[in-house]
């Protein structure tokens, strides 16, 4: 397969996938003259990619991007008609939940409808977004009606961890599912260039596999967060106990630390799974209450450490991204933390090395209290001299 179009190709999943495919199918390594078009609507990111700048934190992306552009194996564009020339069209736009926590199924369907005038039944169409179970069949039905024949449709979910996609894509097994043996074979052939192993599932099973994975991770964090709040509220030191219970004890090796479980995927995928199970996914809903309740808990902890009121106190949040050493602030709980502090009439200062904020020295010089929002490397080893809360446990030794 020589020509691939990725719709949503400039996003956090589309871009690393595009780089990986361009590297393997493009001129300079594969010798095959393959080409990847990243089709997107975000003009800033399109320009950034075409001028050789990695648009967001993505480890190892710079070198591959430079090579891919130099060899003309990769191009970003808002020209929807580029999809027409592609042998494989990969859709990887967002799949959020709405304000009532129901999946916005129409989002992904509407994007495909937009591109229908440029698509044909000879193309392999791959869904790569995380989709609600059953969406594959709905899209299959819609494309069958539009084409007058069955499409070659596959669902191949992305499972990378954000920011390390370029490295992980080449190491993770790829789950491949499709509506026909032909589509399955073609999708397998394409992903065999970048994935070390292919695993087959039926489309509904693959949809569930991705949601189960993300919900399980979300719940791991929820357990740690619930334990943290329970133990600290009763006046004990959670990390002292965690350290003791896990020392040389193999069954506690993967016990998660507490921390803000946020970002664009884990929460919404747990809610998608909950909607799928008619809102009877009690563990998922309880996990949501726990994880979403942590910001309020840490603000209360700081309040108690500062004499019972934060009114007019200068409180710093260090780290606004949703995960360490990353520039992505989507669905970050640091913003919920900020709202909570503001509601208690604190004077909030924020710092994040990836955002345009006051410098760390300026913020720390003014702060009367500090909350660690996310443990970026810049914050490790800081000596904090005012009351603070660090639910991640990176400062305790220093302080
Ligand atoms: N971020 C992750 O680490 C991750 C990992 C695995 C799976 N996923 C899933 O992948 C999907 C995409 O997530 P993401 O984080 O890459 O989102 P994103 O917002 O970073 O990327 C989506 C891209 O789609 C583009 N877009 C929107 N409408 C478009 C249109 N009509 N035509 C062309 N482009 C359009 C946006 O401009 C954006 O660049 C979601 O379903 C998500 O759950 C994300």
Tab-separated table of C-alpha atoms and ligand atoms in Angstrom:
chain	number	residue	atom	x	y	z
A	1	UNK	CA	0.000	0.000	0.000
A	2	UNK	CA	1.621	3.251	-1.112
A	3	UNK	CA	-0.738	6.078	-0.355
A	4	UNK	CA	-2.373	6.619	3.024
A	5	UNK	CA	-4.609	9.482	4.162
A	6	UNK	CA	-5.150	10.067	7.883
A	7	UNK	CA	-8.191	12.199	8.707
A	8	UNK	CA	-7.441	13.954	12.004
A	9	UNK	CA	-3.814	13.307	11.081
A	10	UNK	CA	-2.432	16.319	12.954
A	11	UNK	CA	-3.816	15.204	16.323
A	12	UNK	CA	-2.128	13.391	19.181
A	13	UNK	CA	-2.853	9.985	17.674
A	14	UNK	CA	-2.888	10.807	13.964
A	15	UNK	CA	0.489	12.534	13.931
A	16	UNK	CA	2.611	9.756	15.498
A	17	UNK	CA	0.799	7.201	13.356
A	18	UNK	CA	1.503	9.300	10.258
A	19	UNK	CA	5.181	9.546	11.177
A	20	UNK	CA	5.452	5.809	11.767
A	21	UNK	CA	3.763	4.968	8.459
A	22	UNK	CA	5.763	7.590	6.554
A	23	UNK	CA	8.978	6.214	8.003
A	24	UNK	CA	8.198	2.659	6.986
A	25	UNK	CA	6.359	3.224	3.705
A	26	UNK	CA	8.186	6.377	2.622
A	27	UNK	CA	11.118	6.764	0.292
A	28	UNK	CA	14.041	6.897	2.590
A	29	UNK	CA	13.879	3.564	4.393
A	30	UNK	CA	11.431	1.373	2.581
A	31	UNK	CA	12.470	2.401	-0.890
A	32	UNK	CA	8.870	2.126	-1.931
A	33	UNK	CA	7.825	5.721	-2.568
A	34	UNK	CA	4.970	5.565	-0.108
A	35	UNK	CA	3.263	8.736	0.993
A	36	UNK	CA	1.104	9.779	3.937
A	37	UNK	CA	-1.274	12.758	3.851
A	38	UNK	CA	-2.273	14.130	7.232
A	39	UNK	CA	-5.672	15.684	6.507
A	40	UNK	CA	-6.840	18.025	9.245
A	41	UNK	CA	-8.749	21.241	9.929
A	42	UNK	CA	-6.285	22.788	12.381
A	43	UNK	CA	-4.370	25.328	10.273
A	44	UNK	CA	-1.770	26.139	12.955
A	45	UNK	CA	-0.788	22.529	13.440
A	46	UNK	CA	-0.770	21.872	9.686
A	47	UNK	CA	1.663	24.776	9.202
A	48	UNK	CA	3.796	23.680	12.113
A	49	UNK	CA	4.150	20.132	10.756
A	50	UNK	CA	4.862	21.243	7.179
A	51	UNK	CA	7.541	23.639	8.418
A	52	UNK	CA	9.222	20.783	10.274
A	53	UNK	CA	8.173	21.662	13.799
A	54	UNK	CA	6.691	18.988	16.015
A	55	UNK	CA	3.446	20.651	17.161
A	56	UNK	CA	3.229	19.140	20.649
A	57	UNK	CA	5.311	17.031	23.027
A	58	UNK	CA	6.032	13.777	21.206
A	59	UNK	CA	9.302	12.079	22.144
A	60	UNK	CA	11.491	11.077	19.205
A	61	UNK	CA	9.262	12.773	16.619
A	62	UNK	CA	11.612	15.532	15.450
A	63	UNK	CA	14.078	13.391	13.541
A	64	UNK	CA	11.431	11.300	11.826
A	65	UNK	CA	9.455	14.416	10.869
A	66	UNK	CA	12.516	16.068	9.299
A	67	UNK	CA	13.364	12.928	7.324
A	68	UNK	CA	9.769	12.331	6.269
A	69	UNK	CA	9.364	15.893	4.980
A	70	UNK	CA	12.725	15.852	3.198
A	71	UNK	CA	11.820	12.646	1.390
A	72	UNK	CA	8.300	13.918	0.660
A	73	UNK	CA	6.838	10.904	2.430
A	74	UNK	CA	4.604	13.093	4.595
A	75	UNK	CA	2.494	16.184	4.071
A	76	UNK	CA	-0.165	17.890	6.167
A	77	UNK	CA	-3.098	19.628	4.525
A	78	UNK	CA	-6.686	20.781	4.969
A	79	UNK	CA	-7.524	19.600	1.445
A	80	UNK	CA	-10.214	16.970	1.943
A	81	UNK	CA	-9.960	15.836	-1.677
A	82	UNK	CA	-6.545	14.280	-0.922
A	83	UNK	CA	-8.514	11.379	0.510
A	84	UNK	CA	-9.565	10.525	-3.052
A	85	UNK	CA	-6.060	9.351	-4.029
A	86	UNK	CA	-5.523	7.217	-0.946
A	87	UNK	CA	-5.618	3.424	-0.945
A	88	UNK	CA	-6.239	3.462	2.803
A	89	UNK	CA	-8.135	6.178	4.675
A	90	UNK	CA	-7.645	6.185	8.448
A	91	UNK	CA	-10.072	8.151	10.639
A	92	UNK	CA	-8.717	9.307	13.986
A	93	UNK	CA	-10.728	12.311	15.086
A	94	UNK	CA	-11.964	12.822	18.659
A	95	UNK	CA	-14.733	10.776	20.303
A	96	UNK	CA	-15.771	12.765	23.391
A	97	UNK	CA	-18.709	12.313	25.753
A	98	UNK	CA	-21.328	15.055	26.125
A	99	UNK	CA	-22.235	17.121	29.205
A	100	UNK	CA	-24.472	14.246	30.369
A	101	UNK	CA	-21.547	11.824	30.014
A	102	UNK	CA	-23.102	10.047	27.023
A	103	UNK	CA	-20.888	9.230	24.020
A	104	UNK	CA	-21.209	11.741	21.161
A	105	UNK	CA	-21.546	9.027	18.553
A	106	UNK	CA	-22.534	11.463	15.837
A	107	UNK	CA	-19.140	13.202	15.973
A	108	UNK	CA	-17.274	10.346	14.336
A	109	UNK	CA	-20.150	9.513	11.967
A	110	UNK	CA	-20.432	13.126	10.795
A	111	UNK	CA	-16.725	13.361	10.027
A	112	UNK	CA	-16.968	10.260	7.831
A	113	UNK	CA	-20.050	11.720	6.107
A	114	UNK	CA	-18.049	14.864	5.311
A	115	UNK	CA	-15.427	12.806	3.512
A	116	UNK	CA	-17.881	10.526	1.684
A	117	UNK	CA	-17.736	12.491	-1.595
A	118	UNK	CA	-14.010	11.666	-1.765
A	119	UNK	CA	-14.236	8.011	-0.790
A	120	UNK	CA	-14.917	4.863	-2.821
A	121	UNK	CA	-15.474	1.140	-2.128
A	122	UNK	CA	-12.022	0.181	-3.420
A	123	UNK	CA	-10.366	1.966	-0.522
A	124	UNK	CA	-9.565	0.339	2.794
A	125	UNK	CA	-11.278	2.458	5.466
A	126	UNK	CA	-9.817	2.170	8.955
A	127	UNK	CA	-11.395	3.513	12.136
A	128	UNK	CA	-8.723	4.217	14.744
A	129	UNK	CA	-10.500	6.486	17.239
A	130	UNK	CA	-11.749	4.901	20.466
A	131	UNK	CA	-15.377	4.185	19.578
A	132	UNK	CA	-18.489	3.220	21.487
A	133	UNK	CA	-19.369	-0.470	21.017
A	134	UNK	CA	-21.643	-0.818	17.998
A	135	UNK	CA	-20.402	2.278	16.168
A	136	UNK	CA	-18.393	0.112	13.753
A	137	UNK	CA	-21.574	-1.614	12.531
A	138	UNK	CA	-23.422	1.705	12.223
A	139	UNK	CA	-20.626	3.081	10.031
A	140	UNK	CA	-20.497	-0.165	8.044
A	141	UNK	CA	-24.219	0.174	7.359
A	142	UNK	CA	-23.920	3.857	6.445
A	143	UNK	CA	-21.054	3.211	4.005
A	144	UNK	CA	-22.830	0.213	2.467
A	145	UNK	CA	-25.828	2.442	1.696
A	146	UNK	CA	-23.642	5.248	0.356
A	147	UNK	CA	-21.497	3.003	-1.865
A	148	UNK	CA	-24.258	0.607	-2.892
A	149	UNK	CA	-21.893	-2.194	-1.869
A	150	UNK	CA	-20.096	-3.314	1.254
A	151	UNK	CA	-17.047	-1.177	2.121
A	152	UNK	CA	-13.669	-2.576	3.086
A	153	UNK	CA	-13.905	-1.444	6.694
A	154	UNK	CA	-11.543	-2.163	9.600
A	155	UNK	CA	-11.306	-1.054	13.223
A	156	UNK	CA	-7.757	-0.952	14.536
A	157	UNK	CA	-7.693	0.887	17.871
A	158	UNK	CA	-4.739	3.017	18.972
A	159	UNK	CA	-3.214	2.037	22.315
A	160	UNK	CA	-0.195	4.328	22.645
A	161	UNK	CA	0.509	6.414	25.721
A	162	UNK	CA	0.357	10.068	24.796
A	163	UNK	CA	3.702	11.738	24.179
A	164	UNK	CA	5.492	8.445	23.537
A	165	UNK	CA	3.471	7.348	20.519
A	166	UNK	CA	6.285	7.290	18.001
A	167	UNK	CA	8.311	4.978	20.231
A	168	UNK	CA	5.431	2.794	21.355
A	169	UNK	CA	3.775	2.247	17.984
A	170	UNK	CA	6.683	0.061	16.904
A	171	UNK	CA	6.523	-2.065	20.059
A	172	UNK	CA	2.824	-2.640	20.746
A	173	UNK	CA	0.764	-5.482	19.286
A	174	UNK	CA	-1.937	-4.125	16.974
A	175	UNK	CA	-5.517	-5.285	17.425
A	176	UNK	CA	-7.103	-5.636	13.988
A	177	UNK	CA	-10.780	-6.267	13.249
A	178	UNK	CA	-12.771	-5.895	10.038
A	179	UNK	CA	-16.061	-6.534	8.265
A	180	UNK	CA	-14.627	-9.017	5.738
A	181	UNK	CA	-11.619	-11.302	5.249
A	182	UNK	CA	-10.374	-8.977	2.493
A	183	UNK	CA	-10.478	-5.883	4.706
A	184	UNK	CA	-8.902	-7.848	7.551
A	185	UNK	CA	-6.071	-9.001	5.312
A	186	UNK	CA	-5.380	-5.503	3.956
A	187	UNK	CA	-5.443	-3.886	7.396
A	188	UNK	CA	-3.138	-6.576	8.725
A	189	UNK	CA	-0.766	-6.049	5.818
A	190	UNK	CA	-0.650	-2.292	6.463
A	191	UNK	CA	-0.078	-2.527	10.212
A	192	UNK	CA	2.467	-5.307	9.877
A	193	UNK	CA	4.859	-2.580	8.647
A	194	UNK	CA	4.790	-0.854	12.023
A	195	UNK	CA	3.506	-3.327	14.625
A	196	UNK	CA	5.533	-6.341	15.849
A	197	UNK	CA	2.419	-8.494	16.197
A	198	UNK	CA	-1.171	-8.529	14.956
A	199	UNK	CA	-4.042	-9.738	17.132
A	200	UNK	CA	-7.421	-10.484	15.539
A	201	UNK	CA	-10.763	-9.718	17.147
A	202	UNK	CA	-14.297	-9.196	15.903
A	203	UNK	CA	-15.143	-5.459	15.641
A	204	UNK	CA	-17.390	-5.405	18.744
A	205	UNK	CA	-14.707	-7.247	20.719
A	206	UNK	CA	-12.064	-4.767	19.583
A	207	UNK	CA	-14.297	-1.814	20.532
A	208	UNK	CA	-14.699	-3.343	23.985
A	209	UNK	CA	-11.014	-4.250	24.324
A	210	UNK	CA	-10.018	-0.605	24.061
A	211	UNK	CA	-12.681	0.612	26.503
A	212	UNK	CA	-11.898	-2.146	29.007
A	213	UNK	CA	-8.192	-1.220	28.892
A	214	UNK	CA	-8.765	2.463	29.577
A	215	UNK	CA	-11.417	1.841	32.238
A	216	UNK	CA	-9.134	-0.597	34.018
A	217	UNK	CA	-6.343	2.009	34.118
A	218	UNK	CA	-8.770	4.647	35.354
A	219	UNK	CA	-9.892	2.322	38.141
A	220	UNK	CA	-6.314	1.516	39.164
A	221	UNK	CA	-5.808	5.224	39.812
A	222	UNK	CA	-9.189	5.477	41.532
A	223	UNK	CA	-8.228	2.744	44.003
A	224	UNK	CA	-4.975	4.528	44.872
A	225	UNK	CA	-6.787	7.865	45.157
A	226	UNK	CA	-9.511	6.443	47.385
A	227	UNK	CA	-6.913	4.817	49.653
A	228	UNK	CA	-4.916	8.063	49.741
A	229	UNK	CA	-7.947	10.109	50.789
A	230	UNK	CA	-9.171	7.505	53.292
A	231	UNK	CA	-5.805	7.131	55.006
A	232	UNK	CA	-4.839	10.816	55.012
A	233	UNK	CA	-8.270	11.923	56.224
A	234	UNK	CA	-7.875	9.584	59.202
A	235	UNK	CA	-4.566	11.262	59.992
A	236	UNK	CA	-2.140	8.603	58.735
A	237	UNK	CA	0.599	8.855	56.133
A	238	UNK	CA	-0.550	7.007	52.989
A	239	UNK	CA	2.900	6.816	51.395
A	240	UNK	CA	4.560	5.471	54.533
A	241	UNK	CA	2.010	2.638	54.546
A	242	UNK	CA	2.261	2.115	50.770
A	243	UNK	CA	6.027	1.887	50.976
A	244	UNK	CA	5.829	-0.669	53.784
A	245	UNK	CA	3.115	-2.826	52.201
A	246	UNK	CA	4.850	-2.995	48.828
A	247	UNK	CA	8.431	-3.515	50.028
A	248	UNK	CA	9.673	-6.854	48.681
A	249	UNK	CA	6.059	-7.961	48.269
A	250	UNK	CA	5.493	-9.077	44.672
A	251	UNK	CA	1.695	-8.885	44.724
A	252	UNK	CA	1.798	-5.165	45.544
A	253	UNK	CA	4.379	-4.368	42.844
A	254	UNK	CA	1.864	-2.592	40.594
A	255	UNK	CA	0.037	-0.698	43.327
A	256	UNK	CA	-0.540	2.751	41.788
A	257	UNK	CA	0.400	5.997	43.516
A	258	UNK	CA	-2.226	8.646	44.100
A	259	UNK	CA	-2.470	11.496	41.583
A	260	UNK	CA	-4.844	13.342	39.310
A	261	UNK	CA	-6.242	10.821	36.810
A	262	UNK	CA	-7.184	13.103	33.969
A	263	UNK	CA	-6.665	13.724	30.260
A	264	UNK	CA	-8.788	13.241	27.170
A	265	UNK	CA	-9.134	9.438	27.313
A	266	UNK	CA	-9.466	7.581	30.624
A	267	UNK	CA	-12.431	9.465	32.062
A	268	UNK	CA	-14.464	9.594	28.857
A	269	UNK	CA	-13.754	5.988	27.928
A	270	UNK	CA	-14.884	4.842	31.380
A	271	UNK	CA	-18.075	6.832	30.828
A	272	UNK	CA	-18.485	5.287	27.355
A	273	UNK	CA	-18.257	1.837	28.910
A	274	UNK	CA	-20.729	2.885	31.566
A	275	UNK	CA	-23.220	4.061	28.920
A	276	UNK	CA	-22.701	0.787	27.057
A	277	UNK	CA	-23.679	-1.151	30.203
A	278	UNK	CA	-26.822	0.955	30.699
A	279	UNK	CA	-25.129	2.923	33.486
A	280	UNK	CA	-24.721	-0.231	35.551
A	281	UNK	CA	-20.917	0.006	35.504
A	282	UNK	CA	-20.940	0.917	39.193
A	283	UNK	CA	-17.189	0.554	39.634
A	284	UNK	CA	-16.567	2.941	36.734
A	285	UNK	CA	-18.991	5.511	38.095
A	286	UNK	CA	-17.523	5.188	41.594
A	287	UNK	CA	-14.035	5.584	40.088
A	288	UNK	CA	-15.161	8.772	38.416
A	289	UNK	CA	-16.474	10.161	41.717
A	290	UNK	CA	-13.213	9.318	43.456
A	291	UNK	CA	-10.863	10.661	40.768
A	292	UNK	CA	-12.911	13.802	40.194
A	293	UNK	CA	-13.099	14.348	43.960
A	294	UNK	CA	-9.339	14.408	44.522
A	295	UNK	CA	-8.852	18.118	43.667
A	296	UNK	CA	-11.384	19.110	46.320
A	297	UNK	CA	-9.690	16.821	48.827
A	298	UNK	CA	-6.201	18.259	48.311
A	299	UNK	CA	-7.530	21.814	48.515
A	300	UNK	CA	-9.142	20.903	51.842
A	301	UNK	CA	-5.851	19.381	52.986
A	302	UNK	CA	-4.034	22.623	52.204
A	303	UNK	CA	-6.768	24.663	53.841
A	304	UNK	CA	-6.351	22.653	57.046
A	305	UNK	CA	-2.572	23.118	56.898
A	306	UNK	CA	-3.038	26.881	56.505
A	307	UNK	CA	-5.242	27.532	59.491
A	308	UNK	CA	-8.637	26.720	58.015
A	309	UNK	CA	-9.006	29.413	55.362
A	310	UNK	CA	-7.422	30.148	51.999
A	311	UNK	CA	-9.180	33.492	51.581
A	312	UNK	CA	-6.822	36.083	50.080
A	313	UNK	CA	-3.877	33.703	50.398
A	314	UNK	CA	-1.538	33.356	47.445
A	315	UNK	CA	-1.714	29.692	46.446
A	316	UNK	CA	0.457	28.269	43.673
A	317	UNK	CA	-0.437	25.307	41.493
A	318	UNK	CA	2.673	23.773	39.970
A	319	UNK	CA	1.852	21.844	36.795
A	320	UNK	CA	-1.234	22.441	34.646
A	321	UNK	CA	-0.789	19.603	32.122
A	322	UNK	CA	-2.749	16.402	32.607
A	323	UNK	CA	0.363	14.260	32.928
A	324	UNK	CA	4.039	14.744	33.803
A	325	UNK	CA	6.516	16.050	31.232
A	326	UNK	CA	3.816	16.717	28.663
A	327	UNK	CA	2.361	19.941	27.292
A	328	UNK	CA	-1.223	18.674	26.924
A	329	UNK	CA	-3.721	20.399	29.229
A	330	UNK	CA	-6.857	18.716	27.832
A	331	UNK	CA	-9.182	17.710	30.684
A	332	UNK	CA	-6.432	18.379	33.220
A	333	UNK	CA	-7.673	18.350	36.808
A	334	UNK	CA	-5.302	21.226	37.638
A	335	UNK	CA	-7.973	23.508	36.168
A	336	UNK	CA	-10.596	22.036	38.476
A	337	UNK	CA	-8.115	22.609	41.284
A	338	UNK	CA	-7.805	26.256	40.247
A	339	UNK	CA	-11.594	26.735	40.171
A	340	UNK	CA	-11.879	25.167	43.612
A	341	UNK	CA	-9.195	27.461	45.035
A	342	UNK	CA	-10.801	30.508	43.441
A	343	UNK	CA	-14.145	29.547	44.946
A	344	UNK	CA	-12.455	29.571	48.347
A	345	UNK	CA	-11.321	33.089	47.435
A	346	UNK	CA	-7.635	32.261	47.220
A	347	UNK	CA	-5.396	34.309	44.961
A	348	UNK	CA	-4.226	31.592	42.557
A	349	UNK	CA	-0.833	31.572	40.836
A	350	UNK	CA	-0.063	28.933	38.236
A	351	UNK	CA	3.138	27.600	36.795
A	352	UNK	CA	3.844	25.115	34.047
A	353	UNK	CA	7.106	24.908	32.077
A	354	UNK	CA	5.111	24.075	28.930
A	355	UNK	CA	2.798	27.105	29.181
A	356	UNK	CA	3.275	30.847	29.096
A	357	UNK	CA	3.138	31.485	32.860
A	358	UNK	CA	5.183	33.400	35.437
A	359	UNK	CA	8.585	31.816	36.092
A	360	UNK	CA	8.871	29.140	38.764
A	361	UNK	CA	11.071	31.420	40.905
A	362	UNK	CA	8.517	34.242	40.708
A	363	UNK	CA	5.648	31.950	41.616
A	364	UNK	CA	7.487	30.337	44.524
A	365	UNK	CA	8.666	33.706	45.824
A	366	UNK	CA	5.048	34.885	46.134
A	367	UNK	CA	3.306	31.665	47.176
A	368	UNK	CA	2.029	31.242	50.725
A	369	UNK	CA	0.860	27.714	49.957
A	370	UNK	CA	1.590	25.262	47.127
A	371	UNK	CA	-0.245	22.350	45.494
A	372	UNK	CA	1.588	20.054	43.115
A	373	UNK	CA	-0.700	19.720	40.090
A	374	UNK	CA	1.507	17.381	38.123
A	375	UNK	CA	5.073	16.189	38.851
A	376	UNK	CA	6.992	17.514	35.833
A	377	UNK	CA	10.730	16.818	36.115
A	378	UNK	CA	11.313	20.549	36.802
A	379	UNK	CA	9.561	20.147	40.142
A	380	UNK	CA	11.393	17.085	41.432
A	381	UNK	CA	13.751	17.931	44.255
A	382	UNK	CA	12.219	21.353	44.941
A	383	UNK	CA	12.537	22.533	48.529
A	384	UNK	CA	9.174	24.031	49.460
A	385	UNK	CA	9.297	26.283	52.517
A	386	UNK	CA	5.561	27.068	52.841
A	387	UNK	CA	2.639	24.693	53.532
A	388	UNK	CA	2.060	22.393	50.579
A	389	UNK	CA	0.149	19.345	49.376
A	390	UNK	CA	1.804	16.794	47.133
A	391	UNK	CA	-0.515	13.845	46.601
A	392	UNK	CA	2.060	12.405	44.146
A	393	UNK	CA	4.694	12.043	46.884
A	394	UNK	CA	7.647	13.540	45.027
A	395	UNK	CA	8.541	16.204	47.615
A	396	UNK	CA	8.255	14.463	50.907
A	397	UNK	CA	11.893	13.424	51.121
A	398	UNK	CA	13.094	16.925	50.189
A	399	UNK	CA	10.804	18.569	52.703
B	1	LIG	N1	-4.448	10.960	22.952
B	1	LIG	C1	-4.129	9.685	23.156
B	1	LIG	O1	-3.111	9.356	23.770
B	1	LIG	C2	-5.008	8.580	22.597
B	1	LIG	C3	-4.549	7.250	22.676
B	1	LIG	C4	-5.332	6.253	22.123
B	1	LIG	C5	-6.539	6.570	21.517
B	1	LIG	N2	-6.978	7.872	21.475
B	1	LIG	C6	-8.247	8.146	20.794
B	1	LIG	O2	-7.932	8.694	19.520
B	1	LIG	C7	-8.952	9.628	19.111
B	1	LIG	C8	-8.305	10.968	18.804
B	1	LIG	O3	-7.683	11.466	19.979
B	1	LIG	P1	-6.551	12.568	19.916
B	1	LIG	O4	-5.996	12.685	21.301
B	1	LIG	O5	-5.604	12.307	18.794
B	1	LIG	O6	-7.408	13.867	19.580
B	1	LIG	P2	-6.858	15.227	18.983
B	1	LIG	O7	-7.880	16.259	19.291
B	1	LIG	O8	-5.452	15.447	19.415
B	1	LIG	O9	-6.843	14.955	17.422
B	1	LIG	C9	-7.986	14.960	16.609
B	1	LIG	C10	-7.636	15.728	15.343
B	1	LIG	O10	-8.765	15.676	14.492
B	1	LIG	C11	-8.836	16.900	13.814
B	1	LIG	N3	-10.169	17.050	13.226
B	1	LIG	C12	-11.346	17.332	13.828
B	1	LIG	N4	-12.331	17.376	12.919
B	1	LIG	C13	-11.774	17.101	11.720
B	1	LIG	C14	-12.262	16.998	10.389
B	1	LIG	N5	-13.561	17.220	10.114
B	1	LIG	N6	-11.397	16.701	9.387
B	1	LIG	C15	-10.090	16.501	9.668
B	1	LIG	N7	-9.559	16.587	10.896
B	1	LIG	C16	-10.394	16.878	11.914
B	1	LIG	C17	-8.494	17.925	14.876
B	1	LIG	O11	-8.117	19.167	14.325
B	1	LIG	C18	-7.338	17.216	15.594
B	1	LIG	O12	-6.087	17.553	15.030
B	1	LIG	C19	-9.957	9.647	20.257
B	1	LIG	O13	-10.967	8.728	19.992
B	1	LIG	C20	-9.130	9.189	21.444
B	1	LIG	O14	-9.940	8.620	22.453
B	1	LIG	C21	-6.231	8.883	21.985
